[in-house]
mmCIF file of C-alpha atoms and ligand atoms in Angstrom:
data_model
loop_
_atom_site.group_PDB
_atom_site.id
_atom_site.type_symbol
_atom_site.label_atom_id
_atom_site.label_comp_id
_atom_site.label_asym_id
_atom_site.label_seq_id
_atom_site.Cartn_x
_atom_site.Cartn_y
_atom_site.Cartn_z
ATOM 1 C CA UNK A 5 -3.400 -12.593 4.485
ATOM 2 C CA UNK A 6 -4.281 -14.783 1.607
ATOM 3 C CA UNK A 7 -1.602 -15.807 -0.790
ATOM 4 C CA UNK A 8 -1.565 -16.255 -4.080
ATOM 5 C CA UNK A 9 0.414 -18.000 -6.199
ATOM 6 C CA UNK A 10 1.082 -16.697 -10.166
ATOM 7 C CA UNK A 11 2.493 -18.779 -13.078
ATOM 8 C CA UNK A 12 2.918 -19.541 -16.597
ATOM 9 C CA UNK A 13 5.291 -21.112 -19.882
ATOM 10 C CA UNK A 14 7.684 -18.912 -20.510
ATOM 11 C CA UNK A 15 6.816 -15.685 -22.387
ATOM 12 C CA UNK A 16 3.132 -15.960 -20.969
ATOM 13 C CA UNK A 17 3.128 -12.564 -19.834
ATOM 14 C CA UNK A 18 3.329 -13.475 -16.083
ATOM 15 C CA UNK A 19 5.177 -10.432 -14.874
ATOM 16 C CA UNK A 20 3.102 -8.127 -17.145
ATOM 17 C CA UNK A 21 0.174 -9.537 -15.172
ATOM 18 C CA UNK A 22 1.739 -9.230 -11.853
ATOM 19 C CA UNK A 23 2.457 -5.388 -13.114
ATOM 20 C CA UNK A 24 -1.498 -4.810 -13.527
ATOM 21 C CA UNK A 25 -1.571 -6.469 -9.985
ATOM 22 C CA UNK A 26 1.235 -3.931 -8.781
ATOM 23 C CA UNK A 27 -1.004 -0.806 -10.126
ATOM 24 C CA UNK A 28 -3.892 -2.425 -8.159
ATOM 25 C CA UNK A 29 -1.919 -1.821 -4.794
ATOM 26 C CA UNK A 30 -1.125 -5.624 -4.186
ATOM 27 C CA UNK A 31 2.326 -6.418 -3.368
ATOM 28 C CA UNK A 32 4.362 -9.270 -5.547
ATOM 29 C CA UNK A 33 6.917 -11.316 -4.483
ATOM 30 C CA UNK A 34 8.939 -12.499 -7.764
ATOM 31 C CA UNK A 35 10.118 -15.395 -6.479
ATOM 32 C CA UNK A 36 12.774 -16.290 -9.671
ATOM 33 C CA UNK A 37 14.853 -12.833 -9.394
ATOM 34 C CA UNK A 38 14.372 -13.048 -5.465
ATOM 35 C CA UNK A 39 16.726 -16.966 -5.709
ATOM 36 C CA UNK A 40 19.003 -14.768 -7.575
ATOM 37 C CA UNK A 41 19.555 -12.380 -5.345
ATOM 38 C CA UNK A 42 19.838 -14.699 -2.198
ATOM 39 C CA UNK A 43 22.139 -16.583 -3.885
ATOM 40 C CA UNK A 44 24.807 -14.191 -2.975
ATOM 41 C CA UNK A 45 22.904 -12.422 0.130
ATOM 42 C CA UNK A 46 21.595 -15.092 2.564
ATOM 43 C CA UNK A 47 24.460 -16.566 4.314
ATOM 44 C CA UNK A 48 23.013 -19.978 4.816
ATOM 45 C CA UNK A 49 22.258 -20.344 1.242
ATOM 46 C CA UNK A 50 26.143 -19.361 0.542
ATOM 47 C CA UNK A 51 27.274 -21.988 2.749
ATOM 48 C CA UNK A 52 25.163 -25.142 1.400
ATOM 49 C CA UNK A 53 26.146 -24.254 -1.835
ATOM 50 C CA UNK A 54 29.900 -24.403 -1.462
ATOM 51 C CA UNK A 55 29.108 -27.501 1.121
ATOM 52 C CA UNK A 56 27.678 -28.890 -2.222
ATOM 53 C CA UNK A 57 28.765 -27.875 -4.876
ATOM 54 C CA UNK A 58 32.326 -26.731 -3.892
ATOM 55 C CA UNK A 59 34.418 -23.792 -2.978
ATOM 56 C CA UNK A 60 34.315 -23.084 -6.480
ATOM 57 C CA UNK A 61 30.636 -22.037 -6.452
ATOM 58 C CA UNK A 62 31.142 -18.331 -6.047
ATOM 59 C CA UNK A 63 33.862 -16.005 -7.392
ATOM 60 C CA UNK A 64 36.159 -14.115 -5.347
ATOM 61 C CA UNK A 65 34.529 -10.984 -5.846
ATOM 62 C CA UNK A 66 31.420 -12.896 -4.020
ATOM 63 C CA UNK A 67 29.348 -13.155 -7.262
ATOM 64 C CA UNK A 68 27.851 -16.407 -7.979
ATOM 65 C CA UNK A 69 29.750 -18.218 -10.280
ATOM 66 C CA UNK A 70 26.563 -19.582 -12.747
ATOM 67 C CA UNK A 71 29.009 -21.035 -15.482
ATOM 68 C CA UNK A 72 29.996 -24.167 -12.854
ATOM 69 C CA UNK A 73 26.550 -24.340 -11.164
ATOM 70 C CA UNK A 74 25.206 -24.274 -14.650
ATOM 71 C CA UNK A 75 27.947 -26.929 -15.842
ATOM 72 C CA UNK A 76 27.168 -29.485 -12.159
ATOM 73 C CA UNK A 77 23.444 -29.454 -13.150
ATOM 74 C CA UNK A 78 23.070 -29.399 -16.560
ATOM 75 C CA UNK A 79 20.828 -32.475 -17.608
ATOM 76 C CA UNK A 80 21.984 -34.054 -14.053
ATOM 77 C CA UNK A 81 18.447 -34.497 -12.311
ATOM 78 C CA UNK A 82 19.941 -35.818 -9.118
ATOM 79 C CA UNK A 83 22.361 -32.550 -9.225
ATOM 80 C CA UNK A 84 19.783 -30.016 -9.926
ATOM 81 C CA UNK A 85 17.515 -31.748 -7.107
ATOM 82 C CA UNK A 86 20.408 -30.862 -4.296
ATOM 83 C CA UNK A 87 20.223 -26.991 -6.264
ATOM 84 C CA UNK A 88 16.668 -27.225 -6.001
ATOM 85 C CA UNK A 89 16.822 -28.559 -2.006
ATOM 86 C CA UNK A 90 18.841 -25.757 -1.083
ATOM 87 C CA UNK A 91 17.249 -22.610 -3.002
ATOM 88 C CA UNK A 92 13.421 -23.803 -2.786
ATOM 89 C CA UNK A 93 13.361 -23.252 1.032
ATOM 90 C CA UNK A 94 15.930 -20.604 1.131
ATOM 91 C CA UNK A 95 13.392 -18.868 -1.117
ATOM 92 C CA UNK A 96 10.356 -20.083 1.047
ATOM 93 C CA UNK A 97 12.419 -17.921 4.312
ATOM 94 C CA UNK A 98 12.755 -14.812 2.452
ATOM 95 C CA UNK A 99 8.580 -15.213 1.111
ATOM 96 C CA UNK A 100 7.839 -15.366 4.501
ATOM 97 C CA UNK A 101 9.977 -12.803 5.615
ATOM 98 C CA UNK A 102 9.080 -10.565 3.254
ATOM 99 C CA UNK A 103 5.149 -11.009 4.174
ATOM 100 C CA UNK A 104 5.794 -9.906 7.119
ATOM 101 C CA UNK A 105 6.750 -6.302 5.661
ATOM 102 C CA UNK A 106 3.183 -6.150 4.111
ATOM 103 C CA UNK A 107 0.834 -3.961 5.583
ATOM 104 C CA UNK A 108 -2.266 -5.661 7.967
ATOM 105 C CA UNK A 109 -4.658 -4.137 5.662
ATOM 106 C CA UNK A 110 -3.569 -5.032 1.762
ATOM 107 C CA UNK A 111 -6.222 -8.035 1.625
ATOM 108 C CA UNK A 112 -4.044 -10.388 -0.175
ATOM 109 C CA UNK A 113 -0.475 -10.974 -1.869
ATOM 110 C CA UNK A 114 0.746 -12.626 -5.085
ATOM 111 C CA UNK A 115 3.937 -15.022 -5.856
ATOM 112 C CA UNK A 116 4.947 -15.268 -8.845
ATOM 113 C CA UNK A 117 7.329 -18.445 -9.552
ATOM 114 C CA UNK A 118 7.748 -20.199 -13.224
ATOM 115 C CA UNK A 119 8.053 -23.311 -11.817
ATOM 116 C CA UNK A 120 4.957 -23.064 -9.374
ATOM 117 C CA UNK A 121 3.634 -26.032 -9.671
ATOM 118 C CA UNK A 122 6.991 -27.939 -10.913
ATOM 119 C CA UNK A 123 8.236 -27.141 -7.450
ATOM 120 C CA UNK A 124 5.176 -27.786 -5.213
ATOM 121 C CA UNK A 125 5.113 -24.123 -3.817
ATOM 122 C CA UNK A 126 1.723 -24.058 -4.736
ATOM 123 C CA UNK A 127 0.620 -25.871 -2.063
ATOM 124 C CA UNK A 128 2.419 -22.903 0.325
ATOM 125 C CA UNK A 129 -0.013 -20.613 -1.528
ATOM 126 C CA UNK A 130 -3.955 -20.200 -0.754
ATOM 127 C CA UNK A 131 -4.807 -19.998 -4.388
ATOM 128 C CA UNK A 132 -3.354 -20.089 -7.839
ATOM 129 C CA UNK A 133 -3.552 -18.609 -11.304
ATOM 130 C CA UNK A 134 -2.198 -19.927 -14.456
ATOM 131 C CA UNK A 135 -1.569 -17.165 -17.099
ATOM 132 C CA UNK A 136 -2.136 -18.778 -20.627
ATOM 133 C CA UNK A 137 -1.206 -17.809 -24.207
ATOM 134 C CA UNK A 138 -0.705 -20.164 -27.354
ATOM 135 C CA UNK A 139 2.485 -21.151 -27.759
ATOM 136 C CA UNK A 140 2.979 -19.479 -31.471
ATOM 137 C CA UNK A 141 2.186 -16.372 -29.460
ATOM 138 C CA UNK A 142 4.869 -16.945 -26.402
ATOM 139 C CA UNK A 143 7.364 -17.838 -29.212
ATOM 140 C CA UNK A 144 6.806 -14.640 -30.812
ATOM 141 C CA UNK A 145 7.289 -12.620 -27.417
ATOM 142 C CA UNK A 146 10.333 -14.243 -26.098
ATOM 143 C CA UNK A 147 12.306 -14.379 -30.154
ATOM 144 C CA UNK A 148 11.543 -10.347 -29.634
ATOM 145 C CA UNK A 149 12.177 -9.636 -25.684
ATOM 146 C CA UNK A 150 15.530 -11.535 -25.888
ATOM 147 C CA UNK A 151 16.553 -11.973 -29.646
ATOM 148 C CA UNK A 152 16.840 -15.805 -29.557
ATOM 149 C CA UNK A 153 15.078 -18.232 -31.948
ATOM 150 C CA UNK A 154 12.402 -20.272 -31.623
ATOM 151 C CA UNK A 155 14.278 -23.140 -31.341
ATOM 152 C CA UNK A 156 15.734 -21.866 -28.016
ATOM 153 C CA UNK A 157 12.112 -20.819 -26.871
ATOM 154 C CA UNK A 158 11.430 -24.291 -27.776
ATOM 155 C CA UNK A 159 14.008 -26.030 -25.824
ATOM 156 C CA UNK A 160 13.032 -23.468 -22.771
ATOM 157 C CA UNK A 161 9.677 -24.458 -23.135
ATOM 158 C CA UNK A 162 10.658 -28.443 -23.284
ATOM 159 C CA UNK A 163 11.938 -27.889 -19.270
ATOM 160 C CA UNK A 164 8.117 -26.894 -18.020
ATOM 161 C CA UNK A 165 4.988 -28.784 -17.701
ATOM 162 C CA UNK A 166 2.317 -28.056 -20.607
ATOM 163 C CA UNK A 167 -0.515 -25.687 -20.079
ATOM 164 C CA UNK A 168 -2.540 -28.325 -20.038
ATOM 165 C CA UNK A 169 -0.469 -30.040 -16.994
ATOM 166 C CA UNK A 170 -0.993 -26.897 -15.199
ATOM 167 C CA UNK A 171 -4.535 -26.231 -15.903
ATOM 168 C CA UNK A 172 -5.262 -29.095 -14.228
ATOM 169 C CA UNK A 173 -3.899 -27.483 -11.032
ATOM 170 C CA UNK A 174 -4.855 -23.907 -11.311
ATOM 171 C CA UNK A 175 -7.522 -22.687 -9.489
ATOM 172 C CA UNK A 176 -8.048 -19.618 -11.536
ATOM 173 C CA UNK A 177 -7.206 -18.740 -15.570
ATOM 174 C CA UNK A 178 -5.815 -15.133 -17.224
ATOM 175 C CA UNK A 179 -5.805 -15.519 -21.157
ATOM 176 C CA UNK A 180 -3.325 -13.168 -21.984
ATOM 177 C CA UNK A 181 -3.204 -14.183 -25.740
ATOM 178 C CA UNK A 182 -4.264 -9.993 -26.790
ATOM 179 C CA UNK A 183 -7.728 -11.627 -27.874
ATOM 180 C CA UNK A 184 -9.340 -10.296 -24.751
ATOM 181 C CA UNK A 185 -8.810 -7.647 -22.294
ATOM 182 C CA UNK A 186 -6.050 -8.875 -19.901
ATOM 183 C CA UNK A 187 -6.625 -5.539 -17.373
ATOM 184 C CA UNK A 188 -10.317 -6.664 -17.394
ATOM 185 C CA UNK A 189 -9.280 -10.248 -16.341
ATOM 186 C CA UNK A 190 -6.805 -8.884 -13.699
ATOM 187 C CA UNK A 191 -9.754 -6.792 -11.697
ATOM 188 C CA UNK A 192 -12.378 -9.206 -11.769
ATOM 189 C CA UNK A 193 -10.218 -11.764 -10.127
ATOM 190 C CA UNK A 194 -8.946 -8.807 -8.068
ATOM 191 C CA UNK A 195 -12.543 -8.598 -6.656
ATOM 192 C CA UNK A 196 -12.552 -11.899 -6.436
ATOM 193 C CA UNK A 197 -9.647 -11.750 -3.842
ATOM 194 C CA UNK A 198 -11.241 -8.853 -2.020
ATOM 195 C CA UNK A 199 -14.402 -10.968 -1.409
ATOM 196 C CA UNK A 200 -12.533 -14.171 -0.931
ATOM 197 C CA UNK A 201 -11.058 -11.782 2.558
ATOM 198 C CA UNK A 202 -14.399 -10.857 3.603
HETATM 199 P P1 LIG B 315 9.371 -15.357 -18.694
HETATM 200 O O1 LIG B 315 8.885 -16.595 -18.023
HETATM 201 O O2 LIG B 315 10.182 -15.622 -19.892
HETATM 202 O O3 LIG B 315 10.033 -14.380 -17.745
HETATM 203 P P2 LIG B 315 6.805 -13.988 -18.618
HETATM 204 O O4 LIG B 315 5.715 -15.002 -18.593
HETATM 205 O O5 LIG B 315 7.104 -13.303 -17.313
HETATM 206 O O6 LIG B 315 8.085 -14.585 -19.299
HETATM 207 P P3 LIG B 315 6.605 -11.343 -19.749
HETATM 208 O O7 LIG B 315 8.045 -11.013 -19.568
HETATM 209 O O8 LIG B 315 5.599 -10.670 -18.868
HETATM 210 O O9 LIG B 315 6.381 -12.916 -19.713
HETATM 211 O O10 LIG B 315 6.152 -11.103 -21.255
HETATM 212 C C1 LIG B 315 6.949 -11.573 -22.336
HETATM 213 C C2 LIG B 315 6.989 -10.486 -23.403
HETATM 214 O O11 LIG B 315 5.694 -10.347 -23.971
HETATM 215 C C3 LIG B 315 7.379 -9.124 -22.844
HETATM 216 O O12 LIG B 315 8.189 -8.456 -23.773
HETATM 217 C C4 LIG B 315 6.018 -8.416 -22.686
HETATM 218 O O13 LIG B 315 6.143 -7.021 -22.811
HETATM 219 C C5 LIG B 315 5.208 -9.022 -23.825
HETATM 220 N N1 LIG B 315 3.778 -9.113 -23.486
HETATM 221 C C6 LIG B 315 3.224 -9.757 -22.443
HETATM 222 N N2 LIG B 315 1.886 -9.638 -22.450
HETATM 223 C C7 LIG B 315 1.573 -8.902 -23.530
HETATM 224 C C8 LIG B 315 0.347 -8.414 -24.093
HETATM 225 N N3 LIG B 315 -0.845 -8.703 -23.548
HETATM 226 N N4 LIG B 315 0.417 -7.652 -25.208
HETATM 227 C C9 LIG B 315 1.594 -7.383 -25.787
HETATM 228 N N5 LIG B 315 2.804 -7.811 -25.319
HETATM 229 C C10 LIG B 315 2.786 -8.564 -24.208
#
């Protein structure tokens, strides 16, 4: 089955898109919430992390405990590359897991990862789209989704490669800036897909 990988800057619209996808009867795997949720589920993962980053890593209820991860990695590159060695291919085990619950005839699945091409799981993926907005516009949706201000888009947005970076590895574009029709962008690369299987 051909896999597809979906990104974009924060408050791109990348999970909107990957809802059209949804309605379309292809099967996402939202790779960001998934590391969450593995965090405190897969054993393995549970283990490195206290191996690194100390006992103290989870709570004793079992919860993560994000306020000392957060504090170990914080503008610490060489830190947040041992987070980023453990979760990356604890989160690669559960993709392919999960693949394996898709049915033999859907003709293709999506990924969808903020850091796609940050993290090189791209090159696990067949293809790639980039979802694309201005940045006045993605500053606009995230001050309204999570009442913050643009300065703390800003600084989000200051952790990711630029759109134009990422262009540059995309195979495929969705402008999802609400100049053009974003459902109309979604099918044609949906038949795209279909073809792509044939
Ligand atoms: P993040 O990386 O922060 O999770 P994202 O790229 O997944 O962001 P979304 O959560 O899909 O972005 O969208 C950000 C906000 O913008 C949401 O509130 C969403 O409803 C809104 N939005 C996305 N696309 C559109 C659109 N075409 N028209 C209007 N609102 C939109």
């Amino acid at each position: 089955m051909i896999k597809i990988g979906i990104t974009g800057g924060i408050g791109s619209g990348k999970t909107t898109v990957c809802h059209i996808f949804e309605q379309l009867g292809i099967p996402v795997f939202y790779a960001d919430t998934v590391a969450k949720e593995i965090m405190v589920t897969d054993p393995v993962l549970r283990e490195g992390m206290m191996n690194t980053f100390g006992i103290e890593s989870y709570e004793l209820s079992g919860k993560l405990n994000n306020k000392h991860i957060a504090q170990i990695v914080f503008n610490n590159k060489t830190e947040l590359e041992k987070l980023n060695a453990l979760v990356h291919p604890a989160v690669f085990r559960a993709f392919e897991s999960w693949q394996q619950t898709i049915p033999a005839d859907v003709p293709y699945n999506l990924k969808e990862a903020a850091l796609l091409f940050e993290s090189g799981s791209y090159q696990m993926c067949d293809h790639s789209i980039l979802v694309t907005a201005s940045k006045a516009v993605k500053i606009k949706r995230v001050m309204e989704r999570d009442s913050v201000t643009s300065e703390q888009v800003e600084a989000r947005m200051d952790k990711q490669l630029s759109d134009e970076e990422k262009k540059k590895m995309a195979d495929f574009l969705i402008t999802n800036d609400e100049s053009q029709s974003v459902i109309l962008q979604v099918l044609e690369l949906h038949h795209q897909f279909i073809n792509l299987t044939k």
